[in-house]
């Protein structure tokens, strides 16, 4: 079980990387607006050219 | 108002047609399209025939019912107004019809689109640029604008397609929650004003987002808190994983070296969690100790530090429990509670900010005979400003040209507009009602009367004691209880074994740490605030809710709060046949009195032709109708023109004066034949709301800046005793009265003379329950700048629908619905919310007592603690979310009939057609209506049309519901 002495710090490093990622995302403003972002994927872009008439 | 009349007046097709007609007229002007500017009574003669099929046809753009007269049977597209038609054409023209597909049926706009046709040239002013525009690193410029009219998900799509319409715009990103769009554009290829005009053509009016620095600061704080939550979460997760292993080892055995390592790792991560994200609680606790006030952070910090010390000691000694798994989760959950609370309060604040930003930021400055739009910040004393009808006067100054009537109700509470002419002083913040004025600025910004009143507001904010939250009040007892129990436990166990005594006392301190309490109150508040916001009641701080559950004094302003805030025709004495002639003559004027008489017209016949109309400033109006000379005005005016006044009309006029109304005489051929009684009508729901409030145990008081006579008349009709109605109150008087009612005035002056921090006031007033509790909390309800200081000083300030921006920023609650019934609703809901909070406190106390008992008897082990803690949190969360604070049904049931006016449109589309809402049309609800008092800009959208009347009628009708006659 001595492998745990290596694996545990490694796990912490991974956690730290994830945390750094989150902090980066926060600081670049990706969590400033949580309402609109939730909608954006649902708004499809139209295919190229002027949209179809319906 | 008008819209309502349109929909309900089935029996008066002509009146309806006329109504539609002049709306179509001014829409045309506003949009700069369609009709010509000739607004003549003659237009009324070919009124529309009302079709019976209107109600079930909905507008192709906004989805609202198309007024009967505007339905075009052959067309596949139907529009309720020119605004919608214009916007539809723009959207189609740009190939953006997808908007209509994206929009779901419920997402329909709550109001018709309005296209202002403004040029937005003020956005290109250098002053504006330095204030709001920022350079991005790739040579572009970016700015944040608040958009009026954002209502649904499809709006996101449409607004973000802005680059397709305005090619110099590189990117537009909309924040739906805040109606805030960030535009990045290439300054070499186009200006910001064209981008704003493009947004305008889509039906969104853009306003510069003020307070850029404050918003930036808030954003940075938000991010910081979010990062803290992330760190706390990551640490808690890892410590929990370690704890699982350790608990597992407890039952199945674990290698000693691994156990030691895990314990050290847990301690390391745990200490990190307490030191960084958990630091907020320690800082809060230290602040609480320093000011000697109770704060929930204090017991939390005690629990955390006891756990941390015991954990570290036990880790080093290699025995006993380390508590870091519980502590880390605790920090994580408490921070989440704070974040949720912050987010909810922010969204209420954001809604208020949007309203705030809709106020004018533009002044029309005249330089070298050229009129130029300038940001209001750039106006300096000595400059000459033009103020058109329906606009707010931007500066304190003296009139250099023109004459008009000025509505000062927001500034002074005076209900009657004052006639002003050359040489008269005018104040910033007052409303120019009828004519075009040129004002030489004497004082601007902070030096103006409004600026000084705002300084008063700020001072009263500093001096008023903050509301002590229930949770914080309890926190004091909690801390004492925790520590004495721990001491007791330690004392008892120390008789046998000192080390076990330390263990049990520490365990007690940790498990009694009020995690559930810290989560429960913010959550219950958040839920209540969120539900209130959905019903048009914006609550800026959760603390207000607890105060509402008590009883005390409600102080109400009169003008604009208890009354509609604008003159209307209340009665007509004498010859009815003179009415048509009077309306015909007055329709040529834009004076507020004239407008009141015209809008109350129930004539079904075309107006008789009027010739020779002359308006005499400060007197009245004269015109020829059917060969007779019609003179309309005050008694003095009539007599000065040689007309005699019969005795019975004189009596009627005196009675009207005694009631606080204004009598206007109408004379035909030298003899006064009728008296029109004009006044500021009391809101339809005022009496019922006040009765409901009285029934709940609140004392009602009226405090107004209007004449005592008028105030007394209103008080009498509302059943308020004369001694509780005060008139002629200046803003300073109002502030003093609110202070007096709170009973803290002497304490405050003493505190401040001793130069102690404001926080001490709270202690002081708490120390004298007799003083503080003499009358209970004081709620101030008002709408004007003159109420702002009192709103801020009161325990709770409620700004009513349509109030001035100063009252918006000063009040802690803003009603986004017309009428007074929301106040009743608010108080009833406040009581329910407080009940939920109490229930929650009870539940978390029960858990704590259970845990304390276990800890004291020594049965508690960390595993049980680790289970109890989330369980208690889960309980309070479900109570908070499930609790009925503002839930729709119970609210409705608790209100007396008739107090239920003004529901939000989205939830009750049927109300539109039936005109259920007594005084306000559903269309005019929400932000749109408040525009009519808030934003002269929105009102005076006819700014491109030189005819003052265009903006005038725009002012009369607000910025809503603009059906198109479909014909020019």
Short mmCIF file of N, CA, C and O in Angstrom, two decimals, chain B residues 133-245:
data_model
loop_
_atom_site.label_atom_id
_atom_site.label_comp_id
_atom_site.label_asym_id
_atom_site.label_seq_id
_atom_site.Cartn_x
_atom_site.Cartn_y
_atom_site.Cartn_z
N UNK B 133 -16.96 54.61 -21.86
CA UNK B 133 -16.39 53.77 -22.91
C UNK B 133 -14.97 53.34 -22.53
O UNK B 133 -14.21 54.13 -22.00
N UNK B 134 -14.69 52.09 -22.80
CA UNK B 134 -13.34 51.62 -22.51
C UNK B 134 -12.69 51.06 -23.78
O UNK B 134 -13.39 50.54 -24.66
N UNK B 135 -11.39 51.18 -23.86
CA UNK B 135 -10.67 50.63 -25.00
C UNK B 135 -10.34 49.18 -24.71
O UNK B 135 -9.92 48.84 -23.61
N UNK B 136 -10.56 48.34 -25.69
CA UNK B 136 -10.09 46.97 -25.53
C UNK B 136 -8.73 46.87 -26.19
O UNK B 136 -8.34 47.75 -26.96
N UNK B 137 -8.03 45.78 -25.92
CA UNK B 137 -6.63 45.76 -26.34
C UNK B 137 -6.44 45.60 -27.84
O UNK B 137 -5.37 45.85 -28.36
N UNK B 138 -7.50 45.21 -28.59
CA UNK B 138 -7.30 45.04 -30.02
C UNK B 138 -7.87 46.20 -30.84
O UNK B 138 -8.41 46.01 -31.92
N UNK B 139 -7.76 47.40 -30.29
CA UNK B 139 -8.14 48.58 -31.06
C UNK B 139 -9.64 48.83 -31.13
O UNK B 139 -10.08 49.74 -31.81
N UNK B 140 -10.40 48.02 -30.42
CA UNK B 140 -11.85 48.23 -30.42
C UNK B 140 -12.24 49.04 -29.18
O UNK B 140 -11.44 49.24 -28.28
N UNK B 141 -13.47 49.47 -29.15
CA UNK B 141 -13.98 50.13 -27.96
C UNK B 141 -15.14 49.31 -27.44
O UNK B 141 -15.85 48.67 -28.20
N UNK B 142 -15.33 49.33 -26.13
CA UNK B 142 -16.45 48.59 -25.60
C UNK B 142 -17.20 49.43 -24.58
O UNK B 142 -16.63 50.30 -23.92
N UNK B 143 -18.48 49.17 -24.50
CA UNK B 143 -19.32 49.94 -23.59
C UNK B 143 -20.43 49.03 -23.10
O UNK B 143 -20.77 48.03 -23.75
N UNK B 144 -20.95 49.34 -21.93
CA UNK B 144 -22.09 48.58 -21.42
C UNK B 144 -23.32 49.45 -21.44
O UNK B 144 -23.29 50.59 -20.98
N UNK B 145 -24.38 48.92 -22.00
CA UNK B 145 -25.63 49.68 -22.07
C UNK B 145 -26.74 48.84 -21.44
O UNK B 145 -26.77 47.62 -21.60
N UNK B 146 -27.61 49.51 -20.74
CA UNK B 146 -28.79 48.81 -20.21
C UNK B 146 -29.90 48.93 -21.23
O UNK B 146 -30.14 50.00 -21.77
N UNK B 147 -30.55 47.82 -21.50
CA UNK B 147 -31.60 47.84 -22.51
C UNK B 147 -32.96 47.74 -21.86
O UNK B 147 -33.19 46.92 -20.98
N UNK B 148 -33.84 48.57 -22.34
CA UNK B 148 -35.21 48.55 -21.89
C UNK B 148 -35.96 47.66 -22.87
O UNK B 148 -35.80 47.80 -24.07
N UNK B 149 -36.77 46.76 -22.38
CA UNK B 149 -37.57 45.94 -23.29
C UNK B 149 -37.09 44.51 -23.44
O UNK B 149 -37.64 43.75 -24.21
N UNK B 150 -36.03 44.14 -22.70
CA UNK B 150 -35.55 42.76 -22.73
C UNK B 150 -36.54 41.91 -21.94
O UNK B 150 -36.87 42.24 -20.82
N UNK B 151 -37.04 40.83 -22.53
CA UNK B 151 -38.03 40.07 -21.77
C UNK B 151 -37.89 38.58 -21.89
O UNK B 151 -38.43 37.85 -21.09
N UNK B 152 -37.18 38.06 -22.87
CA UNK B 152 -37.20 36.61 -22.99
C UNK B 152 -35.90 36.11 -23.62
O UNK B 152 -35.04 36.88 -24.00
N UNK B 153 -35.83 34.80 -23.73
CA UNK B 153 -34.64 34.17 -24.24
C UNK B 153 -34.34 34.58 -25.67
O UNK B 153 -33.20 34.72 -26.07
N UNK B 154 -35.40 34.76 -26.46
CA UNK B 154 -35.19 35.10 -27.86
C UNK B 154 -34.55 36.48 -27.99
O UNK B 154 -33.86 36.75 -28.97
N UNK B 155 -34.75 37.32 -26.97
CA UNK B 155 -34.13 38.63 -26.99
C UNK B 155 -32.60 38.48 -27.00
O UNK B 155 -31.90 39.28 -27.61
N UNK B 156 -32.11 37.46 -26.31
CA UNK B 156 -30.67 37.23 -26.28
C UNK B 156 -30.17 37.02 -27.69
O UNK B 156 -29.21 37.63 -28.14
N UNK B 157 -30.89 36.16 -28.38
CA UNK B 157 -30.50 35.83 -29.75
C UNK B 157 -30.52 37.07 -30.63
O UNK B 157 -29.58 37.36 -31.36
N UNK B 158 -31.61 37.82 -30.51
CA UNK B 158 -31.79 38.98 -31.38
C UNK B 158 -30.74 40.05 -31.11
O UNK B 158 -30.12 40.58 -32.03
N UNK B 159 -30.53 40.34 -29.84
CA UNK B 159 -29.57 41.40 -29.50
C UNK B 159 -28.16 40.99 -29.92
O UNK B 159 -27.40 41.81 -30.42
N UNK B 160 -27.86 39.72 -29.77
CA UNK B 160 -26.50 39.29 -30.10
C UNK B 160 -26.28 39.19 -31.61
O UNK B 160 -25.18 38.94 -32.07
N UNK B 161 -27.36 39.39 -32.37
CA UNK B 161 -27.21 39.45 -33.82
C UNK B 161 -26.97 40.89 -34.27
O UNK B 161 -27.02 41.20 -35.46
N UNK B 162 -26.71 41.78 -33.34
CA UNK B 162 -26.50 43.19 -33.66
C UNK B 162 -25.43 43.40 -34.74
O UNK B 162 -25.59 44.25 -35.61
N UNK B 163 -24.33 42.65 -34.73
CA UNK B 163 -23.31 42.85 -35.78
C UNK B 163 -23.87 42.69 -37.18
O UNK B 163 -23.33 43.26 -38.13
N UNK B 164 -24.97 41.94 -37.35
CA UNK B 164 -25.54 41.79 -38.69
C UNK B 164 -26.23 43.07 -39.14
O UNK B 164 -26.35 43.33 -40.34
N UNK B 165 -26.70 43.85 -38.19
CA UNK B 165 -27.43 45.07 -38.54
C UNK B 165 -26.48 46.25 -38.60
O UNK B 165 -26.52 47.06 -39.52
N UNK B 166 -25.64 46.36 -37.60
CA UNK B 166 -24.67 47.44 -37.57
C UNK B 166 -23.30 46.82 -37.79
O UNK B 166 -22.77 46.15 -36.91
N UNK B 167 -22.74 47.04 -38.97
CA UNK B 167 -21.57 46.25 -39.37
C UNK B 167 -20.31 46.60 -38.58
O UNK B 167 -19.38 45.81 -38.51
N UNK B 168 -20.28 47.78 -37.96
CA UNK B 168 -19.08 48.12 -37.21
C UNK B 168 -19.05 47.49 -35.83
O UNK B 168 -18.05 47.54 -35.14
N UNK B 169 -20.17 46.91 -35.44
CA UNK B 169 -20.21 46.24 -34.14
C UNK B 169 -19.58 44.87 -34.28
O UNK B 169 -19.94 44.09 -35.17
N UNK B 170 -18.60 44.60 -33.47
CA UNK B 170 -17.89 43.33 -33.57
C UNK B 170 -18.59 42.27 -32.74
O UNK B 170 -18.75 41.13 -33.15
N UNK B 171 -19.03 42.68 -31.56
CA UNK B 171 -19.68 41.70 -30.69
C UNK B 171 -20.69 42.39 -29.79
O UNK B 171 -20.47 43.51 -29.34
N UNK B 172 -21.79 41.70 -29.55
CA UNK B 172 -22.75 42.18 -28.57
C UNK B 172 -23.09 41.00 -27.67
O UNK B 172 -23.46 39.93 -28.17
N UNK B 173 -22.88 41.16 -26.39
CA UNK B 173 -23.19 40.08 -25.46
C UNK B 173 -24.21 40.60 -24.46
O UNK B 173 -24.00 41.63 -23.83
N UNK B 174 -25.31 39.87 -24.36
CA UNK B 174 -26.38 40.33 -23.49
C UNK B 174 -26.39 39.52 -22.19
O UNK B 174 -26.27 38.30 -22.21
N UNK B 175 -26.51 40.22 -21.10
CA UNK B 175 -26.73 39.57 -19.81
C UNK B 175 -28.22 39.68 -19.52
O UNK B 175 -28.73 40.75 -19.23
N UNK B 176 -28.90 38.54 -19.65
CA UNK B 176 -30.36 38.56 -19.57
C UNK B 176 -30.85 39.01 -18.20
O UNK B 176 -31.79 39.78 -18.10
N UNK B 177 -30.20 38.53 -17.17
CA UNK B 177 -30.66 38.86 -15.82
C UNK B 177 -30.61 40.34 -15.53
O UNK B 177 -31.42 40.87 -14.78
N UNK B 178 -29.64 41.00 -16.10
CA UNK B 178 -29.45 42.42 -15.79
C UNK B 178 -29.88 43.33 -16.93
O UNK B 178 -29.75 44.54 -16.81
N UNK B 179 -30.33 42.76 -18.04
CA UNK B 179 -30.66 43.55 -19.24
C UNK B 179 -29.48 44.41 -19.66
O UNK B 179 -29.63 45.53 -20.10
N UNK B 180 -28.30 43.87 -19.48
CA UNK B 180 -27.10 44.65 -19.73
C UNK B 180 -26.40 44.07 -20.97
O UNK B 180 -26.13 42.88 -21.02
N UNK B 181 -26.17 44.92 -21.95
CA UNK B 181 -25.50 44.43 -23.14
C UNK B 181 -24.11 45.05 -23.21
O UNK B 181 -23.94 46.24 -22.91
N UNK B 182 -23.12 44.22 -23.53
CA UNK B 182 -21.78 44.76 -23.72
C UNK B 182 -21.49 44.77 -25.21
O UNK B 182 -21.57 43.74 -25.87
N UNK B 183 -21.22 45.94 -25.71
CA UNK B 183 -20.99 46.08 -27.15
C UNK B 183 -19.52 46.40 -27.38
O UNK B 183 -18.97 47.29 -26.74
N UNK B 184 -18.92 45.66 -28.27
CA UNK B 184 -17.57 46.00 -28.70
C UNK B 184 -17.67 46.43 -30.15
O UNK B 184 -18.28 45.74 -30.97
N UNK B 185 -17.14 47.60 -30.47
CA UNK B 185 -17.26 48.06 -31.84
C UNK B 185 -15.95 48.67 -32.32
O UNK B 185 -15.07 49.00 -31.52
N UNK B 186 -15.87 48.78 -33.64
CA UNK B 186 -14.67 49.31 -34.26
C UNK B 186 -14.88 50.80 -34.51
O UNK B 186 -15.66 51.19 -35.36
N UNK B 187 -14.20 51.65 -33.75
CA UNK B 187 -14.47 53.09 -33.86
C UNK B 187 -14.11 53.65 -35.23
O UNK B 187 -14.61 54.70 -35.62
N UNK B 188 -13.25 52.94 -35.96
CA UNK B 188 -12.87 53.45 -37.28
C UNK B 188 -14.01 53.29 -38.28
O UNK B 188 -14.07 53.99 -39.28
N UNK B 189 -14.90 52.34 -38.02
CA UNK B 189 -15.92 52.04 -39.04
C UNK B 189 -17.30 52.58 -38.70
O UNK B 189 -18.20 52.54 -39.52
N UNK B 190 -17.49 53.05 -37.49
CA UNK B 190 -18.81 53.59 -37.16
C UNK B 190 -18.85 54.06 -35.72
O UNK B 190 -17.91 53.85 -34.96
N UNK B 191 -19.94 54.70 -35.38
CA UNK B 191 -20.02 55.29 -34.04
C UNK B 191 -20.95 54.46 -33.16
O UNK B 191 -21.72 53.62 -33.64
N UNK B 192 -20.87 54.71 -31.88
CA UNK B 192 -21.71 54.01 -30.93
C UNK B 192 -23.17 54.39 -31.13
O UNK B 192 -24.06 53.57 -30.97
N UNK B 193 -23.40 55.64 -31.51
CA UNK B 193 -24.79 56.07 -31.63
C UNK B 193 -25.53 55.27 -32.70
O UNK B 193 -26.71 54.96 -32.54
N UNK B 194 -24.84 54.90 -33.78
CA UNK B 194 -25.53 54.12 -34.80
C UNK B 194 -25.85 52.71 -34.28
O UNK B 194 -26.87 52.14 -34.63
N UNK B 195 -24.96 52.19 -33.45
CA UNK B 195 -25.23 50.88 -32.86
C UNK B 195 -26.45 50.96 -31.94
O UNK B 195 -27.32 50.09 -31.96
N UNK B 196 -26.50 52.03 -31.14
CA UNK B 196 -27.63 52.20 -30.23
C UNK B 196 -28.91 52.40 -31.04
O UNK B 196 -29.97 51.89 -30.68
N UNK B 197 -28.80 53.12 -32.15
CA UNK B 197 -29.98 53.34 -32.98
C UNK B 197 -30.44 52.03 -33.60
O UNK B 197 -31.64 51.79 -33.76
N UNK B 198 -29.48 51.15 -33.92
CA UNK B 198 -29.85 49.85 -34.47
C UNK B 198 -30.59 49.02 -33.43
O UNK B 198 -31.60 48.37 -33.73
N UNK B 199 -30.13 49.06 -32.19
CA UNK B 199 -30.83 48.37 -31.11
C UNK B 199 -32.22 48.96 -30.95
O UNK B 199 -33.19 48.25 -30.72
N UNK B 200 -32.29 50.27 -31.08
CA UNK B 200 -33.56 50.95 -30.96
C UNK B 200 -34.53 50.47 -32.03
O UNK B 200 -35.71 50.23 -31.76
N UNK B 201 -34.01 50.25 -33.24
CA UNK B 201 -34.89 49.82 -34.32
C UNK B 201 -35.39 48.40 -34.08
O UNK B 201 -36.38 47.99 -34.66
N UNK B 202 -34.72 47.65 -33.22
CA UNK B 202 -35.19 46.32 -32.87
C UNK B 202 -36.18 46.38 -31.71
O UNK B 202 -36.70 45.37 -31.26
N UNK B 203 -36.40 47.57 -31.19
CA UNK B 203 -37.37 47.72 -30.12
C UNK B 203 -36.76 47.78 -28.74
O UNK B 203 -37.47 47.72 -27.75
N UNK B 204 -35.45 47.89 -28.65
CA UNK B 204 -34.81 48.00 -27.34
C UNK B 204 -34.21 49.40 -27.19
O UNK B 204 -33.39 49.81 -27.98
N UNK B 205 -34.64 50.10 -26.19
CA UNK B 205 -34.09 51.42 -25.95
C UNK B 205 -32.86 51.28 -25.08
O UNK B 205 -32.90 50.61 -24.05
N UNK B 206 -31.78 51.91 -25.50
CA UNK B 206 -30.51 51.76 -24.76
C UNK B 206 -30.30 52.92 -23.82
O UNK B 206 -30.60 54.07 -24.14
N UNK B 207 -29.83 52.62 -22.63
CA UNK B 207 -29.47 53.66 -21.67
C UNK B 207 -28.05 53.38 -21.20
O UNK B 207 -27.71 52.23 -20.97
N UNK B 208 -27.25 54.42 -21.04
CA UNK B 208 -25.92 54.17 -20.52
C UNK B 208 -26.01 53.58 -19.11
O UNK B 208 -26.83 54.03 -18.31
N UNK B 209 -25.23 52.55 -18.84
CA UNK B 209 -25.23 51.95 -17.51
C UNK B 209 -24.33 52.79 -16.62
O UNK B 209 -23.13 52.84 -16.81
N UNK B 210 -24.96 53.48 -15.70
CA UNK B 210 -24.16 54.33 -14.82
C UNK B 210 -23.46 53.48 -13.77
O UNK B 210 -23.61 52.27 -13.73
N UNK B 211 -22.76 54.11 -12.88
CA UNK B 211 -22.10 53.42 -11.77
C UNK B 211 -21.18 52.32 -12.26
O UNK B 211 -21.18 51.21 -11.73
N UNK B 212 -20.44 52.60 -13.30
CA UNK B 212 -19.56 51.58 -13.86
C UNK B 212 -18.59 51.07 -12.80
O UNK B 212 -18.36 49.87 -12.68
N UNK B 213 -18.04 51.98 -12.01
CA UNK B 213 -17.05 51.55 -11.02
C UNK B 213 -17.70 50.69 -9.94
O UNK B 213 -17.14 49.69 -9.54
N UNK B 214 -18.88 51.08 -9.50
CA UNK B 214 -19.56 50.31 -8.46
C UNK B 214 -19.85 48.90 -8.96
O UNK B 214 -19.69 47.92 -8.24
N UNK B 215 -20.26 48.83 -10.25
CA UNK B 215 -20.58 47.52 -10.80
C UNK B 215 -19.33 46.67 -10.93
O UNK B 215 -19.33 45.48 -10.65
N UNK B 216 -18.24 47.34 -11.33
CA UNK B 216 -16.97 46.62 -11.47
C UNK B 216 -16.53 46.06 -10.12
O UNK B 216 -16.09 44.93 -9.99
N UNK B 217 -16.71 46.89 -9.09
CA UNK B 217 -16.34 46.50 -7.74
C UNK B 217 -17.15 45.29 -7.29
O UNK B 217 -16.64 44.33 -6.73
N UNK B 218 -18.46 45.37 -7.58
CA UNK B 218 -19.36 44.30 -7.17
C UNK B 218 -18.99 43.02 -7.89
O UNK B 218 -18.99 41.94 -7.32
N UNK B 219 -18.65 43.17 -9.17
CA UNK B 219 -18.29 42.01 -9.97
C UNK B 219 -17.04 41.35 -9.38
O UNK B 219 -16.96 40.14 -9.27
N UNK B 220 -16.09 42.20 -9.00
CA UNK B 220 -14.86 41.64 -8.47
C UNK B 220 -15.14 40.91 -7.15
O UNK B 220 -14.61 39.84 -6.90
N UNK B 221 -16.02 41.47 -6.34
CA UNK B 221 -16.37 40.81 -5.08
C UNK B 221 -17.06 39.48 -5.33
O UNK B 221 -16.80 38.49 -4.65
N UNK B 222 -17.95 39.48 -6.33
CA UNK B 222 -18.63 38.25 -6.69
C UNK B 222 -17.64 37.17 -7.06
O UNK B 222 -17.74 36.03 -6.62
N UNK B 223 -16.68 37.56 -7.90
CA UNK B 223 -15.69 36.58 -8.35
C UNK B 223 -14.87 36.07 -7.18
O UNK B 223 -14.58 34.89 -7.09
N UNK B 224 -14.53 36.97 -6.29
CA UNK B 224 -13.73 36.57 -5.14
C UNK B 224 -14.47 35.54 -4.29
O UNK B 224 -13.90 34.53 -3.89
N UNK B 225 -15.75 35.80 -4.07
CA UNK B 225 -16.56 34.89 -3.27
C UNK B 225 -16.67 33.54 -3.97
O UNK B 225 -16.58 32.48 -3.33
N UNK B 226 -16.85 33.58 -5.29
CA UNK B 226 -16.98 32.35 -6.05
C UNK B 226 -15.70 31.52 -5.96
O UNK B 226 -15.73 30.31 -5.81
N UNK B 227 -14.56 32.21 -6.03
CA UNK B 227 -13.29 31.50 -5.92
C UNK B 227 -13.15 30.89 -4.53
O UNK B 227 -12.71 29.75 -4.38
N UNK B 228 -13.57 31.63 -3.53
CA UNK B 228 -13.51 31.09 -2.17
C UNK B 228 -14.36 29.84 -2.05
O UNK B 228 -13.95 28.86 -1.43
N UNK B 229 -15.54 29.89 -2.67
CA UNK B 229 -16.41 28.71 -2.63
C UNK B 229 -15.73 27.54 -3.31
O UNK B 229 -15.74 26.42 -2.81
N UNK B 230 -15.09 27.82 -4.44
CA UNK B 230 -14.42 26.75 -5.19
C UNK B 230 -13.31 26.13 -4.34
O UNK B 230 -13.20 24.90 -4.24
N UNK B 231 -12.52 26.98 -3.70
CA UNK B 231 -11.43 26.48 -2.88
C UNK B 231 -11.99 25.67 -1.72
O UNK B 231 -11.55 24.54 -1.45
N UNK B 232 -13.01 26.23 -1.06
CA UNK B 232 -13.61 25.53 0.07
C UNK B 232 -14.18 24.20 -0.38
O UNK B 232 -14.04 23.18 0.32
N UNK B 233 -14.81 24.19 -1.56
CA UNK B 233 -15.40 22.96 -2.07
C UNK B 233 -14.35 21.91 -2.37
O UNK B 233 -14.50 20.75 -1.99
N UNK B 234 -13.29 22.35 -3.05
CA UNK B 234 -12.23 21.40 -3.41
C UNK B 234 -11.60 20.81 -2.15
O UNK B 234 -11.39 19.59 -2.06
N UNK B 235 -11.31 21.69 -1.19
CA UNK B 235 -10.69 21.20 0.04
C UNK B 235 -11.64 20.28 0.79
O UNK B 235 -11.24 19.21 1.26
N UNK B 236 -12.92 20.67 0.88
CA UNK B 236 -13.88 19.85 1.61
C UNK B 236 -14.00 18.48 0.95
O UNK B 236 -14.00 17.46 1.64
N UNK B 237 -14.02 18.46 -0.39
CA UNK B 237 -14.13 17.19 -1.08
C UNK B 237 -12.96 16.27 -0.77
O UNK B 237 -13.14 15.09 -0.44
N UNK B 238 -11.76 16.84 -0.83
CA UNK B 238 -10.58 16.01 -0.57
C UNK B 238 -10.50 15.55 0.86
O UNK B 238 -10.14 14.41 1.16
N UNK B 239 -10.84 16.45 1.79
CA UNK B 239 -10.81 16.06 3.20
C UNK B 239 -11.85 14.98 3.46
O UNK B 239 -11.60 14.04 4.22
N UNK B 240 -13.02 15.10 2.78
CA UNK B 240 -14.05 14.07 2.96
C UNK B 240 -13.54 12.71 2.48
O UNK B 240 -13.77 11.69 3.13
N UNK B 241 -12.83 12.69 1.35
CA UNK B 241 -12.28 11.43 0.84
C UNK B 241 -11.35 10.80 1.86
O UNK B 241 -11.41 9.60 2.14
N UNK B 242 -10.50 11.66 2.42
CA UNK B 242 -9.57 11.17 3.45
C UNK B 242 -10.35 10.65 4.65
O UNK B 242 -10.02 9.62 5.24
N UNK B 243 -11.42 11.39 5.01
CA UNK B 243 -12.20 11.01 6.18
C UNK B 243 -12.87 9.66 5.97
O UNK B 243 -12.93 8.84 6.89
N UNK B 244 -13.36 9.42 4.74
CA UNK B 244 -13.97 8.12 4.47
C UNK B 244 -12.97 7.01 4.74
O UNK B 244 -13.29 6.00 5.37
N UNK B 245 -11.76 7.23 4.26
CA UNK B 245 -10.72 6.22 4.47
C UNK B 245 -10.47 6.01 5.95
O UNK B 245 -10.35 4.88 6.44
#
